[in-house]
mmCIF file of C-alpha atoms in Angstrom:
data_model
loop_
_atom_site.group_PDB
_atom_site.id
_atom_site.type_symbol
_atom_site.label_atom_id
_atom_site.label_comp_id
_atom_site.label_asym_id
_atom_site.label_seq_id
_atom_site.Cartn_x
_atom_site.Cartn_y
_atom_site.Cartn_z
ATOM 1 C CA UNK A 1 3.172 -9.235 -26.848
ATOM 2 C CA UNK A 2 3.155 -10.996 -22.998
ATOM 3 C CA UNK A 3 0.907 -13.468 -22.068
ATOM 4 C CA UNK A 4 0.071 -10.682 -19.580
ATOM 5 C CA UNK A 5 -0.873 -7.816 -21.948
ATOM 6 C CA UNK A 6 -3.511 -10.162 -23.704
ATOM 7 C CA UNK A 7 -5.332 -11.084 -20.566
ATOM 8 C CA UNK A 8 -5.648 -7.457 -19.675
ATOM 9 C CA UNK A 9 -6.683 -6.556 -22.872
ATOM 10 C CA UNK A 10 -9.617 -9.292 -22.463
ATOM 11 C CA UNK A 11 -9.794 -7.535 -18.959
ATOM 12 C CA UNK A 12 -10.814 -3.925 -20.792
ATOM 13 C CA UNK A 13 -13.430 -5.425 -23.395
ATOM 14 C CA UNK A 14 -15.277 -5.672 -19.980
ATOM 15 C CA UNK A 15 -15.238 -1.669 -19.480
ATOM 16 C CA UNK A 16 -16.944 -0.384 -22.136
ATOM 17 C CA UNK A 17 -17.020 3.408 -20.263
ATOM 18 C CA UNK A 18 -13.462 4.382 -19.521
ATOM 19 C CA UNK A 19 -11.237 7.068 -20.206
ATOM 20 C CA UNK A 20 -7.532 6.490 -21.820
ATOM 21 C CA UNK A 21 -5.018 8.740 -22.070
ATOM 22 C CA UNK A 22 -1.128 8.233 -22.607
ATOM 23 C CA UNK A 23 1.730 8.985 -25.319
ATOM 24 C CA UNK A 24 2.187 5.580 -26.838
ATOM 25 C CA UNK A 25 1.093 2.199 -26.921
ATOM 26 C CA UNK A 26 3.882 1.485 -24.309
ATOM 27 C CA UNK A 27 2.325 3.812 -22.189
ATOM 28 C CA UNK A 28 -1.144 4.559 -21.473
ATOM 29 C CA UNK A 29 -3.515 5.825 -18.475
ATOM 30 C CA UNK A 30 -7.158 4.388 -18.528
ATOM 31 C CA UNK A 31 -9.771 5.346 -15.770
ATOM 32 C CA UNK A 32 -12.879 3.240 -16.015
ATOM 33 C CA UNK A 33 -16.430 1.345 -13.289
ATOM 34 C CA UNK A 34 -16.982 -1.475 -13.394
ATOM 35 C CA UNK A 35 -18.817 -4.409 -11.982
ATOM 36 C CA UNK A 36 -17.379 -7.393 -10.797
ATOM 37 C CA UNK A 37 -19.632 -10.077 -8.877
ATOM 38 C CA UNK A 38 -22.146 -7.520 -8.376
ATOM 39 C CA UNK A 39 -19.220 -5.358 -6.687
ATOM 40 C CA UNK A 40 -19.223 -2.155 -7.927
ATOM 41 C CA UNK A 41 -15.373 -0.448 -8.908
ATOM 42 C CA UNK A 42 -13.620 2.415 -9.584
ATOM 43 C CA UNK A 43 -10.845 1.241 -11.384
ATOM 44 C CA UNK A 44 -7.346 3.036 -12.694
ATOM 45 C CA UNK A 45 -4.934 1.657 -14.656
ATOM 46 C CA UNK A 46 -1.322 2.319 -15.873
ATOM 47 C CA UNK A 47 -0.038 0.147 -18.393
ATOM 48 C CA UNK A 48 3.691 -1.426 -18.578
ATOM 49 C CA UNK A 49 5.422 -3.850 -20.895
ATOM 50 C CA UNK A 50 6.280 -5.904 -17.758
ATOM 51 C CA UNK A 51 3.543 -5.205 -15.573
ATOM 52 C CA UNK A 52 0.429 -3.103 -14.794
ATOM 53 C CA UNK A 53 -0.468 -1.128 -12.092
ATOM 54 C CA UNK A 54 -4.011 -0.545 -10.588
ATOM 55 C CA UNK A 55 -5.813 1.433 -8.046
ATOM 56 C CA UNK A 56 -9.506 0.484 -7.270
ATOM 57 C CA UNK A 57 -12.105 1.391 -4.681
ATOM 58 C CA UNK A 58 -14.634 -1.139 -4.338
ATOM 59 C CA UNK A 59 -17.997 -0.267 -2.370
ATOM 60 C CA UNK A 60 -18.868 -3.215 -0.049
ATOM 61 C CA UNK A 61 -21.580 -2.743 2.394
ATOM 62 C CA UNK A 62 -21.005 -6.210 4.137
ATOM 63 C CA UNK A 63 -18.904 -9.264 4.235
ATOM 64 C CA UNK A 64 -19.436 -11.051 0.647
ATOM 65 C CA UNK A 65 -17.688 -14.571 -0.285
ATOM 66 C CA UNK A 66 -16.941 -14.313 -3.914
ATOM 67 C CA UNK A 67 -16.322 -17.633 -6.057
ATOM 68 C CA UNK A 68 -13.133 -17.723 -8.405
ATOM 69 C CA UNK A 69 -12.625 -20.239 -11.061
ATOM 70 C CA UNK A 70 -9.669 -18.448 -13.121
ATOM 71 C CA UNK A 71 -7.778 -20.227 -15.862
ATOM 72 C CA UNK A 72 -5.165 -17.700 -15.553
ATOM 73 C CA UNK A 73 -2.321 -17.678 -13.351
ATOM 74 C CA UNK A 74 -2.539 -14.319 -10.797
ATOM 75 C CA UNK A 75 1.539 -12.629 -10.193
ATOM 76 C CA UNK A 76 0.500 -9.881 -8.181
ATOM 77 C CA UNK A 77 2.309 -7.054 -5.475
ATOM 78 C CA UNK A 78 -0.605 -6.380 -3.210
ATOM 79 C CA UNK A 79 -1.049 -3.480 -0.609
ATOM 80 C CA UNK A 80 -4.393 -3.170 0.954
ATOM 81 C CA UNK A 81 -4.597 0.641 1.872
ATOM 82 C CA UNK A 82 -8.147 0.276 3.062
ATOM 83 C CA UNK A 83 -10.420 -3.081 3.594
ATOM 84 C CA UNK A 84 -9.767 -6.674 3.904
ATOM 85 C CA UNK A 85 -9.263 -9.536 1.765
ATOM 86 C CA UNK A 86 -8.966 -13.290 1.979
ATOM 87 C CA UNK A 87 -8.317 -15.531 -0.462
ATOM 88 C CA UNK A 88 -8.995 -19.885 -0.082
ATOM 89 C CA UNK A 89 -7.456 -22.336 -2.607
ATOM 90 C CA UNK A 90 -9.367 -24.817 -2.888
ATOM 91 C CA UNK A 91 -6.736 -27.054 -4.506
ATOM 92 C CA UNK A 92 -3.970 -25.986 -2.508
ATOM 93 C CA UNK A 93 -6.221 -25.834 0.614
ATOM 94 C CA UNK A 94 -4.663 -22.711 1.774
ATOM 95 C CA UNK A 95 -5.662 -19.065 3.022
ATOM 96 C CA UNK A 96 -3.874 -16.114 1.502
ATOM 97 C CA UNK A 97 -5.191 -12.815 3.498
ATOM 98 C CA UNK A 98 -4.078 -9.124 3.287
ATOM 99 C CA UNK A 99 -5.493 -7.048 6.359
ATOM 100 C CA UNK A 100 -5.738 -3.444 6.129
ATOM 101 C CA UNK A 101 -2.642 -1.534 5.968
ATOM 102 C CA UNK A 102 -0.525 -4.399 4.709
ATOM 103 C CA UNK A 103 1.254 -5.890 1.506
ATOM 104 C CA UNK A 104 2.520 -9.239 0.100
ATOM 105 C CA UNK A 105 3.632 -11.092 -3.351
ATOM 106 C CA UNK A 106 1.127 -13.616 -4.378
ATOM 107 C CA UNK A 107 1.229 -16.183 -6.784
ATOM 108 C CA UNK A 108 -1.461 -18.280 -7.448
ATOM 109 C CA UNK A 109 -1.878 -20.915 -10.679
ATOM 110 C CA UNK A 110 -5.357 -21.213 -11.889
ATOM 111 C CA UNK A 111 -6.857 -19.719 -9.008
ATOM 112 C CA UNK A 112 -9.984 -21.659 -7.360
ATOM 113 C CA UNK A 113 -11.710 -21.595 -4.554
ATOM 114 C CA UNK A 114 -13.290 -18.324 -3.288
ATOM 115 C CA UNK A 115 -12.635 -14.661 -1.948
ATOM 116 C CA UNK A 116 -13.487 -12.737 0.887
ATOM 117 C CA UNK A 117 -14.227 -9.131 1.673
ATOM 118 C CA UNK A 118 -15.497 -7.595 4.277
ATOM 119 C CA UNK A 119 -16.124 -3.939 3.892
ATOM 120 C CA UNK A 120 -15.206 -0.967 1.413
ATOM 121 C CA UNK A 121 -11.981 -1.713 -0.129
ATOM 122 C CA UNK A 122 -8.798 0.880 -1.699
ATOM 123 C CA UNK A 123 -6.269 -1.653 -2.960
ATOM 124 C CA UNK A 124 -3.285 -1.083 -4.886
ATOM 125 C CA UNK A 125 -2.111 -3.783 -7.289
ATOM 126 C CA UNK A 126 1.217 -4.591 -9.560
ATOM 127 C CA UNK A 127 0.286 -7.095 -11.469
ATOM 128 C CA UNK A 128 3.444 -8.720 -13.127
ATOM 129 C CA UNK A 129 4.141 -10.886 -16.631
ATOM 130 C CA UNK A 130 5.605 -13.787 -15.234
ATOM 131 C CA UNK A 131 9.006 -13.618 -17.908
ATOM 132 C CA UNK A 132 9.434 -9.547 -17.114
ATOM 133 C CA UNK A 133 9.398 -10.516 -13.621
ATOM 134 C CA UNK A 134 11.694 -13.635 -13.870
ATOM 135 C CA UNK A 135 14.512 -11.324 -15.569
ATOM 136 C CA UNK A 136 14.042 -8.673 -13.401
ATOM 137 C CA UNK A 137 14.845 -11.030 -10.342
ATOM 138 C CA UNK A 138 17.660 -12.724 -12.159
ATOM 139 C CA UNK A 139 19.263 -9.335 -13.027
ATOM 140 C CA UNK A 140 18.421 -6.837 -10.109
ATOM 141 C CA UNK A 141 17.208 -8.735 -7.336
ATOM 142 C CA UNK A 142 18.619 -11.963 -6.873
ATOM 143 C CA UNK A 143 17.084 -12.369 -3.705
ATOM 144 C CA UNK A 144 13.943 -12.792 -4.313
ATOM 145 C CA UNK A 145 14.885 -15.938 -6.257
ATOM 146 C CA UNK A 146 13.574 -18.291 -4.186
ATOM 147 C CA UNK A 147 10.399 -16.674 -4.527
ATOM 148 C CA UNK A 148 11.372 -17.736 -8.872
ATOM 149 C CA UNK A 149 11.463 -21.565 -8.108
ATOM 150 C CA UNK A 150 7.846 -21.027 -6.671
ATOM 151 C CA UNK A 151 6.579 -19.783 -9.851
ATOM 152 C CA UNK A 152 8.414 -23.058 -11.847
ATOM 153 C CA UNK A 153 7.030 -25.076 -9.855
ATOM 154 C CA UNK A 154 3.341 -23.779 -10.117
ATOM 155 C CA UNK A 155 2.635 -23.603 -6.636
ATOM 156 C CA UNK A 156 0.566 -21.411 -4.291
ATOM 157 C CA UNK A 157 2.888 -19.332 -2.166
ATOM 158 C CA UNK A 158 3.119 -15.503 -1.048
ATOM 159 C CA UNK A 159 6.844 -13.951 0.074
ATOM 160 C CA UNK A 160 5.480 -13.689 3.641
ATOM 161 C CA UNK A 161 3.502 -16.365 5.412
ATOM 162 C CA UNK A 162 1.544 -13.316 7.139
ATOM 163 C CA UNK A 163 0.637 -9.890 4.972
ATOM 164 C CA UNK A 164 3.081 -7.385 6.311
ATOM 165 C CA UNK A 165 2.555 -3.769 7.545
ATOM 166 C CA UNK A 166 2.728 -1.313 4.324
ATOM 167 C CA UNK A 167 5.695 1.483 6.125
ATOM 168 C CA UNK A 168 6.089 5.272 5.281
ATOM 169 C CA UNK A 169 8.089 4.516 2.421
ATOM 170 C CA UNK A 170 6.013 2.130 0.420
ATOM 171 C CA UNK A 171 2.703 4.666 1.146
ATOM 172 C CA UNK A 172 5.363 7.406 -0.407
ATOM 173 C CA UNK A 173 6.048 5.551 -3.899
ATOM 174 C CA UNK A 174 2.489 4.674 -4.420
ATOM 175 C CA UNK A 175 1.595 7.734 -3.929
ATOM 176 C CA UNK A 176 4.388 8.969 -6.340
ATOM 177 C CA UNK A 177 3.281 5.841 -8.732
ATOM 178 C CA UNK A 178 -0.378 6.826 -8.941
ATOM 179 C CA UNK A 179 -0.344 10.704 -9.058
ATOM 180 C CA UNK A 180 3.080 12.314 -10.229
ATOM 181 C CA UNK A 181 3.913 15.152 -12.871
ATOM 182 C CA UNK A 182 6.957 13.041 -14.944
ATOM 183 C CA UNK A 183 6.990 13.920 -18.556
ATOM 184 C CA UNK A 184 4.960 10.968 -20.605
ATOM 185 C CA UNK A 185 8.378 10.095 -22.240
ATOM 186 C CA UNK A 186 9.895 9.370 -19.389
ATOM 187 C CA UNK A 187 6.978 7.278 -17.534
ATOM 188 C CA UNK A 188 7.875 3.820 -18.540
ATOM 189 C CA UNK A 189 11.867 4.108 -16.769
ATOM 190 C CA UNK A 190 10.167 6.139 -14.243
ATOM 191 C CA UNK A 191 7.804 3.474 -13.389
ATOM 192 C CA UNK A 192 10.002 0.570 -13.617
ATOM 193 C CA UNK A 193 12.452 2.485 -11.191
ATOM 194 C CA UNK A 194 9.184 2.675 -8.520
ATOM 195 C CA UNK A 195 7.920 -0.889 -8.751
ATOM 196 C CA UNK A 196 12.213 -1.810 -8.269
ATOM 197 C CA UNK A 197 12.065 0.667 -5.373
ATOM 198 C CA UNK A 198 8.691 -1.102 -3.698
ATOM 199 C CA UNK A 199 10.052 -5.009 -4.321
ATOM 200 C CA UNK A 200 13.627 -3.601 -2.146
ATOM 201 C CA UNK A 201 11.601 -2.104 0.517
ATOM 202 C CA UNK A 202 9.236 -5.514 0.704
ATOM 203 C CA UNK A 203 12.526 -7.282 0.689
ATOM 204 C CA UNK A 204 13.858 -4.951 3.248
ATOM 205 C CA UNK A 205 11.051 -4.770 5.783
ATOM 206 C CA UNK A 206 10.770 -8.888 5.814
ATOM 207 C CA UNK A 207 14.907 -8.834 6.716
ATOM 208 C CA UNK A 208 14.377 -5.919 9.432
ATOM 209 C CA UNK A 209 11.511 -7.668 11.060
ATOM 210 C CA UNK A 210 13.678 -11.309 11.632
ATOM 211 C CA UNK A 211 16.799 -9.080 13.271
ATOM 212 C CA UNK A 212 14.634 -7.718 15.538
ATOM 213 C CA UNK A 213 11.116 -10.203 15.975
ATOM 214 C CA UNK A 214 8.812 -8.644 18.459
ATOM 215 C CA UNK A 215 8.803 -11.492 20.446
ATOM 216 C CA UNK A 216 12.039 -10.389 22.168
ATOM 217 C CA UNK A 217 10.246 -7.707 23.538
ATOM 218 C CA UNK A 218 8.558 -9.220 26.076
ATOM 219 C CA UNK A 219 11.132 -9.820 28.502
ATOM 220 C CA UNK A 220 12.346 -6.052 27.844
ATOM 221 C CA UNK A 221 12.097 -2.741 30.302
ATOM 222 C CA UNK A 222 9.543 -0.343 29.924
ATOM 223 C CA UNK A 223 12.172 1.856 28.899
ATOM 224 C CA UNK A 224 13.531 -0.036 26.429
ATOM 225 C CA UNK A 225 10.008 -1.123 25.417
ATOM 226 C CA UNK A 226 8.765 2.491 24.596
ATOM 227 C CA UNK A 227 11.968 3.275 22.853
ATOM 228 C CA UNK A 228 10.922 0.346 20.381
ATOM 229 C CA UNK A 229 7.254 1.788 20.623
ATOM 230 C CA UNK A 230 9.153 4.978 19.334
ATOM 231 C CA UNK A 231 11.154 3.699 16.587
ATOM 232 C CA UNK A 232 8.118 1.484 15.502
ATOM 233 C CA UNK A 233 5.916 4.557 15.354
ATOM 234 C CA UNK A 234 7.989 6.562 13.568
ATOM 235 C CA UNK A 235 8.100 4.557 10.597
ATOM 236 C CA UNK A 236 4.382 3.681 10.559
ATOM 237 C CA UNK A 237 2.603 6.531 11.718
ATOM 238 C CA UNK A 238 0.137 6.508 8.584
ATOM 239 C CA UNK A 239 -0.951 3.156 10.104
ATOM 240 C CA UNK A 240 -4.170 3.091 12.707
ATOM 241 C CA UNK A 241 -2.785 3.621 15.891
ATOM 242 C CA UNK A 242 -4.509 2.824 18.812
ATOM 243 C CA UNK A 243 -3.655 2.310 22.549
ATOM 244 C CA UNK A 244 -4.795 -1.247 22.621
ATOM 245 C CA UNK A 245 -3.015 -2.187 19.770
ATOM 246 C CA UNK A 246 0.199 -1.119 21.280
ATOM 247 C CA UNK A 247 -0.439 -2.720 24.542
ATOM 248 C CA UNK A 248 -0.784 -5.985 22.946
ATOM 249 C CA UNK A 249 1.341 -5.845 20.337
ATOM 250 C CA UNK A 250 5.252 -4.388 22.431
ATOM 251 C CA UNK A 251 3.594 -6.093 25.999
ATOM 252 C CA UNK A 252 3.053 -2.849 28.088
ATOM 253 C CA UNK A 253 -0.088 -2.054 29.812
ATOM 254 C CA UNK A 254 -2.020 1.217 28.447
ATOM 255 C CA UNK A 255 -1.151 3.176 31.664
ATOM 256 C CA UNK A 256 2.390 2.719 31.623
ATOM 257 C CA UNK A 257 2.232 3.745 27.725
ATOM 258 C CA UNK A 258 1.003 6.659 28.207
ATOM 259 C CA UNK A 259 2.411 7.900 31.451
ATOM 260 C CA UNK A 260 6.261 6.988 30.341
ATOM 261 C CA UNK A 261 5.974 8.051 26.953
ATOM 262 C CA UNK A 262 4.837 11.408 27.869
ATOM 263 C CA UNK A 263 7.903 10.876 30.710
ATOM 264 C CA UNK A 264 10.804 9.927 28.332
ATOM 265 C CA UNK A 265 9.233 11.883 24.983
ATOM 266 C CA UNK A 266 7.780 15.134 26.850
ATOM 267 C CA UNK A 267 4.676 14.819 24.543
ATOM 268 C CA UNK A 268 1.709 12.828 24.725
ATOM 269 C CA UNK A 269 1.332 9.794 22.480
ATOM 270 C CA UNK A 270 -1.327 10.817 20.584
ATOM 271 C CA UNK A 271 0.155 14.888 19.985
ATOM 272 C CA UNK A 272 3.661 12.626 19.180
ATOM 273 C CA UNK A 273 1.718 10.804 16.341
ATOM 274 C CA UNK A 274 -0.271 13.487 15.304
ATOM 275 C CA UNK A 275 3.120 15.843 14.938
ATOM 276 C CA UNK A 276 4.322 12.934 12.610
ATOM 277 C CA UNK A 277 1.472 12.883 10.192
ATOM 278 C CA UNK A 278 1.253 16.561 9.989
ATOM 279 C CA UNK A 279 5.166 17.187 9.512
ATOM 280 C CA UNK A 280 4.638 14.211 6.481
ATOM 281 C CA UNK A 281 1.794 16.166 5.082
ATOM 282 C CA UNK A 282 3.408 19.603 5.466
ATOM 283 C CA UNK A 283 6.307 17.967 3.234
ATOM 284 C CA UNK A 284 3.754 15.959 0.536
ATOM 285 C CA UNK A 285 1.938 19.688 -0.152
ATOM 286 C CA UNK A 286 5.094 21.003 -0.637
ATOM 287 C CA UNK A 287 6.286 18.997 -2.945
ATOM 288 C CA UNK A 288 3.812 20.422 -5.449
ATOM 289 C CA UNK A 289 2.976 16.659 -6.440
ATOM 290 C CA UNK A 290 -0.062 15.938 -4.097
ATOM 291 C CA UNK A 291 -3.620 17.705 -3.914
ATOM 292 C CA UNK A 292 -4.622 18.767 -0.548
ATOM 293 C CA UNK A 293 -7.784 15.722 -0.690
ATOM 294 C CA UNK A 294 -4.690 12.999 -1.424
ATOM 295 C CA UNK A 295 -3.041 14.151 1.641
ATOM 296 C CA UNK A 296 -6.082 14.514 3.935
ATOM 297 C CA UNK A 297 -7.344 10.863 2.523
ATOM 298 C CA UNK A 298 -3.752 9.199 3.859
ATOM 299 C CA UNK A 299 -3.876 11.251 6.947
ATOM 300 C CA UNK A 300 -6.989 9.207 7.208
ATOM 301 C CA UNK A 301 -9.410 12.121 7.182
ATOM 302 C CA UNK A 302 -13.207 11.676 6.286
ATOM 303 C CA UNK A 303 -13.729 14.931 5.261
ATOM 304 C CA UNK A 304 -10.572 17.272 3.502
ATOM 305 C CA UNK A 305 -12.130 20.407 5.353
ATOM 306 C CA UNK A 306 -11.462 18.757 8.542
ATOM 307 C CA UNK A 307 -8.091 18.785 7.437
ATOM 308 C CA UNK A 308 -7.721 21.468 6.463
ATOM 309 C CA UNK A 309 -9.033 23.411 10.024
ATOM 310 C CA UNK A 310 -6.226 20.894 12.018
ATOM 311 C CA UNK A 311 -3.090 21.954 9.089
ATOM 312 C CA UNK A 312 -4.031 25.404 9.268
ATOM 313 C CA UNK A 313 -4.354 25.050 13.642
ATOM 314 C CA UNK A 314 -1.024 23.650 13.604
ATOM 315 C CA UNK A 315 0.985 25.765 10.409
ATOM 316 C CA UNK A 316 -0.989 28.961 10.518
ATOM 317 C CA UNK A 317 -1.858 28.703 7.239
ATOM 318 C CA UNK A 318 -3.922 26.371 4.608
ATOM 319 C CA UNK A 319 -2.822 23.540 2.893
ATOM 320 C CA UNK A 320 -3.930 25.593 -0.163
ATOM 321 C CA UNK A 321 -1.335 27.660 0.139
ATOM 322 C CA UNK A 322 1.607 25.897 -0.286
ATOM 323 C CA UNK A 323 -0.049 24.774 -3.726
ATOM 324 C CA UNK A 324 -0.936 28.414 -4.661
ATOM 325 C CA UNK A 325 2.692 28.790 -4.419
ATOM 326 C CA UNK A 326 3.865 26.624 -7.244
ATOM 327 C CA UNK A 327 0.934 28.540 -9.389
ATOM 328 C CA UNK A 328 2.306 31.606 -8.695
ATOM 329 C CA UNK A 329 6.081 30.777 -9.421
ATOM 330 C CA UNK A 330 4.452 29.401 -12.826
#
């Protein structure tokens, strides 16, 4: 049994009212609420030998500091769909903080000091065993062994110095992770095949972003600028997208944005985007893996009825359908 395993077994004691459900004690399911530091969570579980993966919503109505005193080392892949959250060593004297819409690999020994959140939060967590983790580096991806001689030496540290942006591909497997129709025999491979996929695409998306660094953009056309604006949008078009962030962030006013993108793309900026997300959530439905209230929720819709008035605008028909489909065929 991992050193892991027993602290999360400590970890359920503390939710008496949860569900379980799974095929073996290698595999299990567990649904459960919680409250942690007066913060109340919805919590979801999936157990691995090597590792376990959560999902939690936590209700926050304003910025709270939280103090940590944990005797337990924290190993975790982090991706902060919704919320913020900042943690301060207070031995290491050092801030590790995950924005909204980002990821990173965190280790921290015997975390003190204190967190911060500042509004609702729906985080995503792979929390590893330290040994399954070690092997699986030494084995499969040997380049993440620098991030190894961290963990020996007991230090603070995260893969990225800044939290980077969570792309179209890592929203895909967690999706796939958390809700997915795989036999219960199968889950375990069919996990550890997932969590390989997301720790290639972390190490991917740090290697793309030193090739081409953003600050080279500056001294770039407008041409060339908005063909980066392009290729940047179309792998993060699940992200909040907003004209000022743009602006700031490839060096182009807001007029020139949107008068030469419509120019050189013959659509408006915000129709391109939209196209994206609905094209995306045309293909999720139709997988038959996703409810229509997953895909309006990473579409970043409120309410799934608004949703489901735009799909049906843009398709002709509802969402529904294209589930119906699979019940009929059944």
């Amino acid at each position: 049994m991992s050193l892991l395993y027993q602290q999360y077994q400590e970890v359920l004691k503390s939710i008496p009212n949860r569900i379980e459900w799974g095929s073996s004690e290698l595999y299990k399911e567990r649904y459960g609420q919680f409250v942690f530091k007066n913060i109340p969570i919805k919590q979801k579980f999936i157990d691995h030998p090597g590792f376990i993966v959560s999902y939690g919503e936590w209700t926050i109505p304003k910025e709270v500091k939280v103090p940590i005193d944990n005797p337990q080392n924290t190993f975790k892949l982090m991706f902060e769909l919704e919320g913020y959250s900042c943690f301060t060593d207070s031995k290491a004297k050092q801030q590790i903080e995950v924005p909204q819409d980002c990821f990173n690999l965190i280790y921290v020994p015997k975390a003190k000091g204190y967190l911060k959140y500042k509004t609702n939060r729906k985080v995503v967590e792979v929390i590893f065993d330290e040994a399954y983790f070690t092997q699986l580096v030494q084995d499969k991806l040997p380049v993440l062994l620098p991030f190894i001689e961290l963990i020996k030496k007991r230090k603070t540290g995260t893969l990225f110095s800044q939290a980077k942006v969570i792309s179209i591909e890592m929203h895909q497997l967690l999706l796939m992770i958390l809700q997915n129709d795989i036999h219960p025999d199968l889950k375990q491979v069919y996990l550890e095949t997932k969590i390989i996929e997301l720790l290639l695409l972390s190490v991917q998306e740090s290697l793309e972003r030193v090739v081409t660094p953003l600050e080279n953009v500056k001294s770039m056309s407008d041409a060339d600028k908005l063909l980066h604006i392009k290729t940047w949008i179309d792998n993060h078009f699940l992200q909040e997208i907003t004209f000022s962030m743009l602006s700031q962030r490839f060096y182009i006013n807001e007029y020139k944005l949107k008068k030469y993108f419509k120019k050189y793309y013959h659509s408006s900026l915000i129709r391109y985007i939209r196209d994206l997300r609905f094209e995306y959530a045309y293909q999720l439905l139709a997988s038959q893996k996703f409810s229509v209230n997953k895909v309006a929720e990473l579409l970043h819709y409120e309410y799934p009825q608004h949703f489901t008035i735009a799909f049906k605008k843009k398709f002709n028909k509802a969402p529904s359908v294209l589930i119906q489909k699979k019940k009929s065929l059944t």
